[in-house]
Coordinates of C-alpha atoms and ligand atoms in Angstrom, one line a residue:
X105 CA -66.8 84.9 77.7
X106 CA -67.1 82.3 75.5
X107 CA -66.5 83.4 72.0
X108 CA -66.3 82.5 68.3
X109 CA -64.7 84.4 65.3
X110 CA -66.1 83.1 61.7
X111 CA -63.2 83.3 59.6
X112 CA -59.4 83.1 60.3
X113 CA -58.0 85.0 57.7
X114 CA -55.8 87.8 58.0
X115 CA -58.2 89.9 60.3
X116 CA -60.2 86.9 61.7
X117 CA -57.0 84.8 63.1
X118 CA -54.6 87.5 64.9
X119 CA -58.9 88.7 66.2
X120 CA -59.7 85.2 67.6
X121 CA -56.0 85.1 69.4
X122 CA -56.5 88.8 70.4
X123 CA -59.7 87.8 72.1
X124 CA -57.8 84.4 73.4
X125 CA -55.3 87.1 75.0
X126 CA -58.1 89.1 76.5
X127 CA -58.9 86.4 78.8
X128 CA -61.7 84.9 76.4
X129 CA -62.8 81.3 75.6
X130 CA -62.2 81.4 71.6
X131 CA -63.0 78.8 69.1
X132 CA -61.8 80.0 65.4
X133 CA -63.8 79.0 62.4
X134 CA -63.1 78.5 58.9
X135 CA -63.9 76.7 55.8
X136 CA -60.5 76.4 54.6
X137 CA -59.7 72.7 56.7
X138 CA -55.1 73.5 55.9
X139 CA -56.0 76.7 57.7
X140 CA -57.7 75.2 60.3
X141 CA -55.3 72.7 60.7
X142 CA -52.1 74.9 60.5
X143 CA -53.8 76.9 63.1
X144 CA -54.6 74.5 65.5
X145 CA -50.9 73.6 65.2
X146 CA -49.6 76.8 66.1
X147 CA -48.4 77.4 62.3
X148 CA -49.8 81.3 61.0
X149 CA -51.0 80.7 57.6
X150 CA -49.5 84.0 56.5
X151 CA -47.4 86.7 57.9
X152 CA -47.9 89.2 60.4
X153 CA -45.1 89.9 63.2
X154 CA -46.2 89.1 66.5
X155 CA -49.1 86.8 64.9
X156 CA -47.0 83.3 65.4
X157 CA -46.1 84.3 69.4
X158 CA -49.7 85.6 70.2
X159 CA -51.3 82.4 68.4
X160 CA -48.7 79.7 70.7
X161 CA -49.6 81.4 73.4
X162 CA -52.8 81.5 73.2
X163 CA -53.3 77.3 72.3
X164 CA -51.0 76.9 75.1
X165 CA -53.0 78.6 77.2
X166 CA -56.2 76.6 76.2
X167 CA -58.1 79.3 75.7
X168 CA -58.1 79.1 71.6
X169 CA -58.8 76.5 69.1
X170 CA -60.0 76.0 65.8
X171 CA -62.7 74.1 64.1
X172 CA -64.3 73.9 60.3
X173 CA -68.2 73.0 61.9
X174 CA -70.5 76.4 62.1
X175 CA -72.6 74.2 64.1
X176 CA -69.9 73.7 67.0
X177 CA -69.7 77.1 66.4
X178 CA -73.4 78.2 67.1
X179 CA -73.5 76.2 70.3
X180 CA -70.2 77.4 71.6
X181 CA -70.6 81.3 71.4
X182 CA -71.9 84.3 73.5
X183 CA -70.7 86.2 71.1
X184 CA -69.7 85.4 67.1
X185 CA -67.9 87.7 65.3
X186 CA -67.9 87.8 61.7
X187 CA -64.3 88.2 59.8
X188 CA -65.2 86.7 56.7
X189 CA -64.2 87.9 53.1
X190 CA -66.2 90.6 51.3
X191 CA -63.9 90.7 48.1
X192 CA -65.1 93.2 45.0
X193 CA -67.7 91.1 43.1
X194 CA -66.7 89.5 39.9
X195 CA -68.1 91.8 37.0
X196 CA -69.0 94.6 39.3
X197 CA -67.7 97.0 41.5
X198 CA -69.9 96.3 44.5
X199 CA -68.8 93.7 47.2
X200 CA -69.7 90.0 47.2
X201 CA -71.7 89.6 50.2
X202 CA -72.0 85.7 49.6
X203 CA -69.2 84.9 52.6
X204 CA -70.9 86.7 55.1
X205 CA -74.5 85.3 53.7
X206 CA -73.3 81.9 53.8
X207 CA -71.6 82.2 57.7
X208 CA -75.7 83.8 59.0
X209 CA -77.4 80.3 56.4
X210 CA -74.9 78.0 57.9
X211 CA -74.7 78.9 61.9
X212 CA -78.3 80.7 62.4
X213 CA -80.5 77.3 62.4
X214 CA -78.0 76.1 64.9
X215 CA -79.0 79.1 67.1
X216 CA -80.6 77.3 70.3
X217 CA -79.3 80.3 72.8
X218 CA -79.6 84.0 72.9
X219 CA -76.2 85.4 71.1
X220 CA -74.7 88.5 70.0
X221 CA -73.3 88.4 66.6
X222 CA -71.3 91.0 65.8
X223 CA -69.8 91.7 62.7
X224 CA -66.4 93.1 61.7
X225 CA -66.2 92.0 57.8
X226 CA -66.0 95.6 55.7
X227 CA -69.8 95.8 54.1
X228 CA -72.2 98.2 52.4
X229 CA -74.4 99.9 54.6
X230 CA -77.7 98.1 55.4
X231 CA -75.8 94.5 55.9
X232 CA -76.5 94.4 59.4
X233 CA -80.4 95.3 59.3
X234 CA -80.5 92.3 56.2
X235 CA -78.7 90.1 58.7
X236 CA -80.9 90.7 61.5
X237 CA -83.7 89.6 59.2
X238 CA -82.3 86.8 58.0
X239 CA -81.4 85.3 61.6
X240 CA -84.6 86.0 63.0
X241 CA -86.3 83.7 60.1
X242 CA -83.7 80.9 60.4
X243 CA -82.6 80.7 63.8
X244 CA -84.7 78.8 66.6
X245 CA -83.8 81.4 68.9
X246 CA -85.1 84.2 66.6
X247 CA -84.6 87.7 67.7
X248 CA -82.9 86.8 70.5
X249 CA -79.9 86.6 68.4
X250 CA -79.2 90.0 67.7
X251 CA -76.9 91.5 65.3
X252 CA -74.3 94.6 66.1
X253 CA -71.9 95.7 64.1
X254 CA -67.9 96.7 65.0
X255 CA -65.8 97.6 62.2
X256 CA -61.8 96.5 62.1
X257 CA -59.3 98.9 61.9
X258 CA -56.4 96.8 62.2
X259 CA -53.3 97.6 59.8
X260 CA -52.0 94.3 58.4
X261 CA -48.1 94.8 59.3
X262 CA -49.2 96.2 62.8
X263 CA -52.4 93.7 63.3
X264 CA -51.7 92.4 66.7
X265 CA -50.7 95.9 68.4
X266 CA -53.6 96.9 66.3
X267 CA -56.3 94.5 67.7
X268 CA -54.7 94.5 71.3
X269 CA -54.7 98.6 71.6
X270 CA -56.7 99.9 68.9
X271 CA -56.9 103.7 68.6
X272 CA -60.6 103.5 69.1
X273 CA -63.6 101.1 68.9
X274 CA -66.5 101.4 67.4
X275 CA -69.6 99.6 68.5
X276 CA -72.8 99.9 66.4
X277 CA -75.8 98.2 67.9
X278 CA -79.4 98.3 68.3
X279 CA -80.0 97.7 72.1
X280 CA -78.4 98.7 75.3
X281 CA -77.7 94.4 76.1
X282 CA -76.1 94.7 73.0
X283 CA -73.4 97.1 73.6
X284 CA -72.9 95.9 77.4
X285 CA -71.8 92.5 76.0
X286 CA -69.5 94.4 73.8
X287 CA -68.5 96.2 76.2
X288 CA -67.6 93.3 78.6
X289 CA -65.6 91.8 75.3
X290 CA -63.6 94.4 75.4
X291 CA -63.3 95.4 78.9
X292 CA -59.7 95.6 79.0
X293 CA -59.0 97.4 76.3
X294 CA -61.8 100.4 77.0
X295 CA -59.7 100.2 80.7
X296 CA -56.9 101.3 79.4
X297 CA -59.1 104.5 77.9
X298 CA -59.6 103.5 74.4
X299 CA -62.0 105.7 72.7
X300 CA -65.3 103.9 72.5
X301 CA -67.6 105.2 70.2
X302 CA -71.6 103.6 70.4
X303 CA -73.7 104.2 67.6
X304 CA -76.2 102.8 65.7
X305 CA -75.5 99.8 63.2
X306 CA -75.7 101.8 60.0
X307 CA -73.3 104.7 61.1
X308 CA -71.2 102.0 62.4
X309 CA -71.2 100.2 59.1
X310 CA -70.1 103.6 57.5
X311 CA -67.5 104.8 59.7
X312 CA -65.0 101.8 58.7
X313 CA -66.0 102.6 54.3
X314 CA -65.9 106.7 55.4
X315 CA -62.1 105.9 56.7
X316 CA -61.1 103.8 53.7
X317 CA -62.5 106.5 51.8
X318 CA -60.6 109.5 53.4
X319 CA -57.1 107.2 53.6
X320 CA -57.2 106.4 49.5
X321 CA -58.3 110.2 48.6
X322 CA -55.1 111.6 51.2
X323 CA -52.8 108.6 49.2
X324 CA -54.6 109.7 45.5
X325 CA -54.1 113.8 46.6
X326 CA -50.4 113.7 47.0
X327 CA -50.3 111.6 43.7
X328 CA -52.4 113.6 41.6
X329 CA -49.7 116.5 42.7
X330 CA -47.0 113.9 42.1
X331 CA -48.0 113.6 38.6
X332 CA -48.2 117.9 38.5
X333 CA -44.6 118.0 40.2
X334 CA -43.2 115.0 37.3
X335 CA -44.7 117.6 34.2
X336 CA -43.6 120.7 36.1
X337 CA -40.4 119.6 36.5
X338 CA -41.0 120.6 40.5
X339 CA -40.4 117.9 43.6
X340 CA -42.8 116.0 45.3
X341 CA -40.7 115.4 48.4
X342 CA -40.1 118.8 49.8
X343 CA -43.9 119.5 48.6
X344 CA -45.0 116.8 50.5
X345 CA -42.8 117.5 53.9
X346 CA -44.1 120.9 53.6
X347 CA -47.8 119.9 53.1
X348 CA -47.3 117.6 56.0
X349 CA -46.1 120.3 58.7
X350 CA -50.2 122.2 58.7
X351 CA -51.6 120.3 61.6
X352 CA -54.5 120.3 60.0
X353 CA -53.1 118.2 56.8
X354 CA -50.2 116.0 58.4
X355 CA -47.9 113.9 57.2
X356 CA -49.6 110.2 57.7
X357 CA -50.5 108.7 54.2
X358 CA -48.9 111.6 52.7
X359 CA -46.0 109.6 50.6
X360 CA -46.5 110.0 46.9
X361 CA -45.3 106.6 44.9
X362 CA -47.0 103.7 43.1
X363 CA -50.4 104.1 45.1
X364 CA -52.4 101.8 47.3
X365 CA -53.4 98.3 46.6
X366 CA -54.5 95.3 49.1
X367 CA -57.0 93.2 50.0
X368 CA -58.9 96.8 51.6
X369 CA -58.8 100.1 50.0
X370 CA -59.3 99.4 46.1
X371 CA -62.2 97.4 46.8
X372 CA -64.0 99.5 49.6
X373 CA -63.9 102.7 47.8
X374 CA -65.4 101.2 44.7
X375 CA -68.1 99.1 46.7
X376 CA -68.6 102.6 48.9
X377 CA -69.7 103.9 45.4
X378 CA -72.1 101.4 44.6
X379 CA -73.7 100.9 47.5
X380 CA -73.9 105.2 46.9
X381 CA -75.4 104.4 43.5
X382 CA -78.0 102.1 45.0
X383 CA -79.2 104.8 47.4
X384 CA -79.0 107.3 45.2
X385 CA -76.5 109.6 46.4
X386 CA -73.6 108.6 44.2
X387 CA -73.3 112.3 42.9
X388 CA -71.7 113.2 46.5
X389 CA -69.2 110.0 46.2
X390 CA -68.6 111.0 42.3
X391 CA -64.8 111.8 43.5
X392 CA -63.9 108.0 44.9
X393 CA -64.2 107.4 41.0
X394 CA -61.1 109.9 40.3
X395 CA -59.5 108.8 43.7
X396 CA -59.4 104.9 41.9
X397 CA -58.7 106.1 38.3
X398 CA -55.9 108.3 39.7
X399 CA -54.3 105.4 41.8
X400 CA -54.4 102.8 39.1
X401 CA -52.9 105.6 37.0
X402 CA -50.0 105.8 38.8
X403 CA -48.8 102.0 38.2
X404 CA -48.9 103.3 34.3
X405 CA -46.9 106.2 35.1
X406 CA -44.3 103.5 37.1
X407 CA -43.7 101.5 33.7
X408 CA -43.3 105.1 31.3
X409 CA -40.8 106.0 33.7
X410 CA -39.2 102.3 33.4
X411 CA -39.8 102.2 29.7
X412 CA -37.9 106.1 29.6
X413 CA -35.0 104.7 31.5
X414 CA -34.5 101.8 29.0
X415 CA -34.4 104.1 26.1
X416 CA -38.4 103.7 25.0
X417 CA -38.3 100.1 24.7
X418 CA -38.6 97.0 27.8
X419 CA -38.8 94.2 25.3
X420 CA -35.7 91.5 26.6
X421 CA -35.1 94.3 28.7
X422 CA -33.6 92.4 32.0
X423 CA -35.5 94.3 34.9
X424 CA -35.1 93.5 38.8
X425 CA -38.4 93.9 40.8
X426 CA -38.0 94.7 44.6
X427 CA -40.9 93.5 46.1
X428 CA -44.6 91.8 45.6
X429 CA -46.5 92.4 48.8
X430 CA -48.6 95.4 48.5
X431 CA -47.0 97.0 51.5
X432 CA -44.4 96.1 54.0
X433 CA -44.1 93.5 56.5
X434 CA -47.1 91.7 54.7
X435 CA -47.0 88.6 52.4
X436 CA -50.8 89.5 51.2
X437 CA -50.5 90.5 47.6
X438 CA -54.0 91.4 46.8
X439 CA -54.3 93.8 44.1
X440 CA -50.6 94.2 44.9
X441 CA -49.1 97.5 42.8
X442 CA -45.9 95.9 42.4
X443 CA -46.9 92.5 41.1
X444 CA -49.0 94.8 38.8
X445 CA -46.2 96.2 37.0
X446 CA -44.1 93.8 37.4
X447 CA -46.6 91.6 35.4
X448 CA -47.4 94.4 32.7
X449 CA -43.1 94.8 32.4
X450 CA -43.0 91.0 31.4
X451 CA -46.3 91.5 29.3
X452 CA -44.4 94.2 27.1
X453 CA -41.4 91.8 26.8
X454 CA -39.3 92.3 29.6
X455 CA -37.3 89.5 31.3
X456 CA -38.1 90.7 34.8
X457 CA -37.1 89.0 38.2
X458 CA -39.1 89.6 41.6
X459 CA -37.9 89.2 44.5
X460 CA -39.4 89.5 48.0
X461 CA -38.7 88.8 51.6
X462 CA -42.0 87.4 52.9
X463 CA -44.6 87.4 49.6
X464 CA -42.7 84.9 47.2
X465 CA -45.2 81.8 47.6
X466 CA -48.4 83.9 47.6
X467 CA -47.0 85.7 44.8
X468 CA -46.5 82.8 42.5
X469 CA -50.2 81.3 43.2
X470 CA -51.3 84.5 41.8
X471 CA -48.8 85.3 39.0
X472 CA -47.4 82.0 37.6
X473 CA -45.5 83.6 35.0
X474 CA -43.4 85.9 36.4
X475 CA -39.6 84.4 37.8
X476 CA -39.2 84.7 41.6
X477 CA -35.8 85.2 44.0
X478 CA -35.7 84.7 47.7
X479 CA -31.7 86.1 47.4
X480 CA -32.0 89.8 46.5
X481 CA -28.8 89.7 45.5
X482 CA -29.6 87.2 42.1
X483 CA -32.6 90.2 41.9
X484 CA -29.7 93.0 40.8
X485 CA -27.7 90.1 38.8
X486 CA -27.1 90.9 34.9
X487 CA -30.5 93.3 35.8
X488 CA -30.7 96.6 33.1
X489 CA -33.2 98.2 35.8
X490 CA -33.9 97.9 39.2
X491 CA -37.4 99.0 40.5
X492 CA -38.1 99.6 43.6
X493 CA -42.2 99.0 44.5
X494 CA -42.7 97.4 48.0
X495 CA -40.9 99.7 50.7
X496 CA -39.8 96.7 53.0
X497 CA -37.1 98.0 55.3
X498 CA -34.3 95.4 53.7
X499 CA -34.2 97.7 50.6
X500 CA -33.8 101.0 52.1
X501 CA -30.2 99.1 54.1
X502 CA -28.8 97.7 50.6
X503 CA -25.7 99.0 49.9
X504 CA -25.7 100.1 46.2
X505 CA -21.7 100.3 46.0
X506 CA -21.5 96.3 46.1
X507 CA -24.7 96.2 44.2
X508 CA -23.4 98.3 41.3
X509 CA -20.8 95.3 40.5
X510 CA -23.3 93.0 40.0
X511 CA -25.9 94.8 37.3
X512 CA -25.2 95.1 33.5
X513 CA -26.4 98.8 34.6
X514 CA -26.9 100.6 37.1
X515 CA -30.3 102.4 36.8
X516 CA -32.6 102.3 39.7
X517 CA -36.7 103.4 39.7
X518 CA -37.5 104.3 43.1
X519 CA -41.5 104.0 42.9
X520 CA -41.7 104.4 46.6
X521 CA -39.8 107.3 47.7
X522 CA -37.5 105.7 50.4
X523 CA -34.7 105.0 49.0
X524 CA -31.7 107.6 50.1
X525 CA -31.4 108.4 46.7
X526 CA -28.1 110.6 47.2
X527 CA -26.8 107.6 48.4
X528 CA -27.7 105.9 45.3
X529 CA -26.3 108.7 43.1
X530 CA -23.2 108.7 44.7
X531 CA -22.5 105.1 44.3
X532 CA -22.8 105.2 40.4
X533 CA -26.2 104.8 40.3
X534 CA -28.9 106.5 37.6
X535 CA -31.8 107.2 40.0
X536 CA -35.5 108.5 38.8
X537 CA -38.0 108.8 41.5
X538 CA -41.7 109.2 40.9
X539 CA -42.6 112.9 41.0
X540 CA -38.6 113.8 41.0
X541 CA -37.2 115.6 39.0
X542 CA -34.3 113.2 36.8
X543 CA -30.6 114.7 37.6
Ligands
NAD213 N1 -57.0 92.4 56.2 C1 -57.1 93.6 56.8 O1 -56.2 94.3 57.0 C2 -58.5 94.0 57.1 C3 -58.6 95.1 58.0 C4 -59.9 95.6 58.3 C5 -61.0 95.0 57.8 N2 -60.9 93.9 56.9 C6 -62.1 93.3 56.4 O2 -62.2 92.0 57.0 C7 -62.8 91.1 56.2 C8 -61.8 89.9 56.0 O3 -60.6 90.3 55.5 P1 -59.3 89.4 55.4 O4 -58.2 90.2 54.9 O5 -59.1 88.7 56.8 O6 -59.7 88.3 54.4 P2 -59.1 86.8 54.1 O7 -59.5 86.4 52.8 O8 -57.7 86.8 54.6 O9 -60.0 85.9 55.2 C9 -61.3 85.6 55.0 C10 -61.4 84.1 55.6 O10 -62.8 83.8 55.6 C11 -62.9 82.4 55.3 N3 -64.3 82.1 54.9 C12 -64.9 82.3 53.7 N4 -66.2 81.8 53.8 C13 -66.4 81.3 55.0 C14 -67.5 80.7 55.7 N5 -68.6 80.5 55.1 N6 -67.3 80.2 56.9 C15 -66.1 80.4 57.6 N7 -65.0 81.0 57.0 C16 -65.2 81.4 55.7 C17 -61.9 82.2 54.2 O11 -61.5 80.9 54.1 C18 -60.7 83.1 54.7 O12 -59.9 82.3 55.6 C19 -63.0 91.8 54.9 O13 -64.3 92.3 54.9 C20 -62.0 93.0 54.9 O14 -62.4 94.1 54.1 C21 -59.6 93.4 56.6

């Protein structure tokens, strides 16, 4: 099939090579031309394993290329998904919707044939049925290009095992042509018996904010017990691990530390809540309000811990940051907790030093300020505290023996809860771990 995906950022790129690897005719767009043009030239523009191999592949292939015109766009597609941003709206906790508006203004009058455009953008409820609207006005072919939505799953870190075996799609659509195109799209994947789940485009819409939802209260619930455990003097850990064992809880997004952050969760639960406010049902989504306050919460508790371990005060305090992504095998440091504190530790006078393996140059456009390493090992040098906030798996194989040579002292804040901190302990080290008790 021939296909377009409108927007090539972190879920529309490794999605238009996904759809390349399917067997599909892909053209990627974007409005950012170095994207484009990194793209088209086999380069990622950020990192996700697997991304760079799929993407050569893919051009090689000639199945997949890249483009800036929507107009190319509208007369190249059966089908166009949507993958643009829907970041948190400046002054507001509801999302900006002017990315995806401006994609339906720009591509619909080039609409000559009947399409399917199917959205996969995160979005309050109702999007699709305002979209439908709006194509019907402005494109020549008028309903004939329908709308359907199919909300994106994928896992930054995991994206391309994500997009290529998905633990289930969901199709939300308005006609029965509608979700046989789909279907066709994705015919390979449903053969390998992936769930497939058809609804309409409003449940659809809701399933991806009702998942966000669910994830950030499960990471906020063992936190909020975290905090309970750090005044009890009890341990989070064992609590955790025993929570974890009911089949009914389990152990996935169970680990207590500094709390989510991304380009995702913190948004979606708060634009959730709006679009709850707007329909006036925001008494039933009340909680997402203490699910955000106690996440942001817990980067506070991260720098009283910090400021404890340094004897009350950080000021020309000489602090080592491990890690700016906001999780793992990601260099996206959207509303990243560790760049967070890090940030607030220089803020209160601390001579802090971040490193990370894969986030260094998207951490610097965003924070400016703070100093940067590439060499973990210049991280620890002369460093009064080490803390521990992205859980990449290069930290967890440091050896802390050598490591203890090269600090001024050796006190490590594990705000992650995967470090072997009897390792730690053993080599020397002074270890506090959020919702641990201190030894
Ligand atoms: N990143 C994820 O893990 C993930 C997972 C599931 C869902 N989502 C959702 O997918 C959407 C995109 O997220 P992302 O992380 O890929 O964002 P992103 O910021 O990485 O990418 C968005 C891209 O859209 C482009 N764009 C903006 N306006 C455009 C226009 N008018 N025409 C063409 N391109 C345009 C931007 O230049 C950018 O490259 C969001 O709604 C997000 O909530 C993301």
């Amino acid at each position: 099939m021939r296909i377009t995906v409108i927007g090539t950022g972190y879920l529309g790129a490794v999605h238009a090579a996904g759809m390349a690897e399917l067997g599909h005719d892909v053209l990627g767009v974007d409005v950012d031309a170095g994207k484009i043009d990194r793209l088209t030239q086999g380069v990622a523009p950020f990192y996700e394993p697997g991304f760079p191999e799929l993407l050569r592949a893919n051009l090689d292939a000639g199945r997949l290329r890249f483009s800036t015109s929507l107009k190319e766009a509208a007369e190249f597609g059966e089908v166009h998904f949507i993958c643009v941003g829907t970041p948190q709206r400046p002054g507001s906790t509801s999302a900006d919707m002017k990315f995806v508006d401006a994609v339906i203004e720009g591509m619909a009058p080039h609409l000559h044939q009947p399409c399917l455009i199917v959205g996969k953008s995160t979005v309050p409820v109702g999007t699709a049925h305002r979209l439908s609207s709006m194509v019907a006005q402005l494109a020549p072919v008028g309903e004939q290009a329908e709308v359907a939505w199919n909300p994106e799953f994928l896992r930054e870190g995991f994206a391309v095992n994500d997009t290529l075996h998905p633990d289930r799609l969901v199709v939300g659509v308005s006609s029965s042509e509608a979700e046989a195109t789909l279907r066709a799209v994705y015919d390979r994947i449903l053969e390998a018996g992936t769930p497939y789940i058809v609804t309409d485009v409003a449940t659809a819409e809701l399933v991806k904010v009702s998942a966000n939802a669910f994830l950030a209260t499960k990471i906020s619930f063992i936190n909020a017990i975290s905090e309970v455990c750090e005044a009890a003097g009890a341990d989070i850990i064992p609590l955790a691990k025993a929570l974890g064992h009911d089949a009914r809880i389990g152990n996935r997004f169970l680990a207590p530390g500094v709390g989510f952050g991304g380009g995702c969760l913190p948004k979606d639960i708060r634009a959730f809540l709006a679009r709850a406010e707007e329909l006036g049902v925001d008494e039933s989504l009340a909680f997402l309000k203490n699910i955000d306050a106690i996440n942001v919460n817990r980067r506070r508790s991260a720098l009283t811990l910090a400021r404890g371990m340094l004897g009350g005060s950080l000021s020309n305090k000489r602090i080592a940051v491990l890690g700016a992504a906001f999780k793992p095998n990601s260099d996206d440091v959207r509303d990243s907790p560790a760049l967070s504190v890090a940030n607030a530790l220089q803020v209160q006078g601390a001579d802090v030093r971040v490193h990370d393996p894969e986030a260094i140059e998207n951490a610097r456009a965003a924070y400016p300020l703070l100093n940067y390493t590439t060499d973990v090992q210049k991280t620890f040098e002369g460093s009064e505290l080490v803390i521990h906030l992205t859980e990449w798996q290069e930290y967890r194989d440091l050896d802390p023996l050598h490591l203890s040579a090269l600090v001024s002292a050796p006190h490590i804040l594990d705000a992650r809860n995967t470090l072997d901190i009897d390792l730690w302990r053993s080599a020397g080290w002074t270890v506090r771990a959020m919702g641990r008790p201190a030894r």
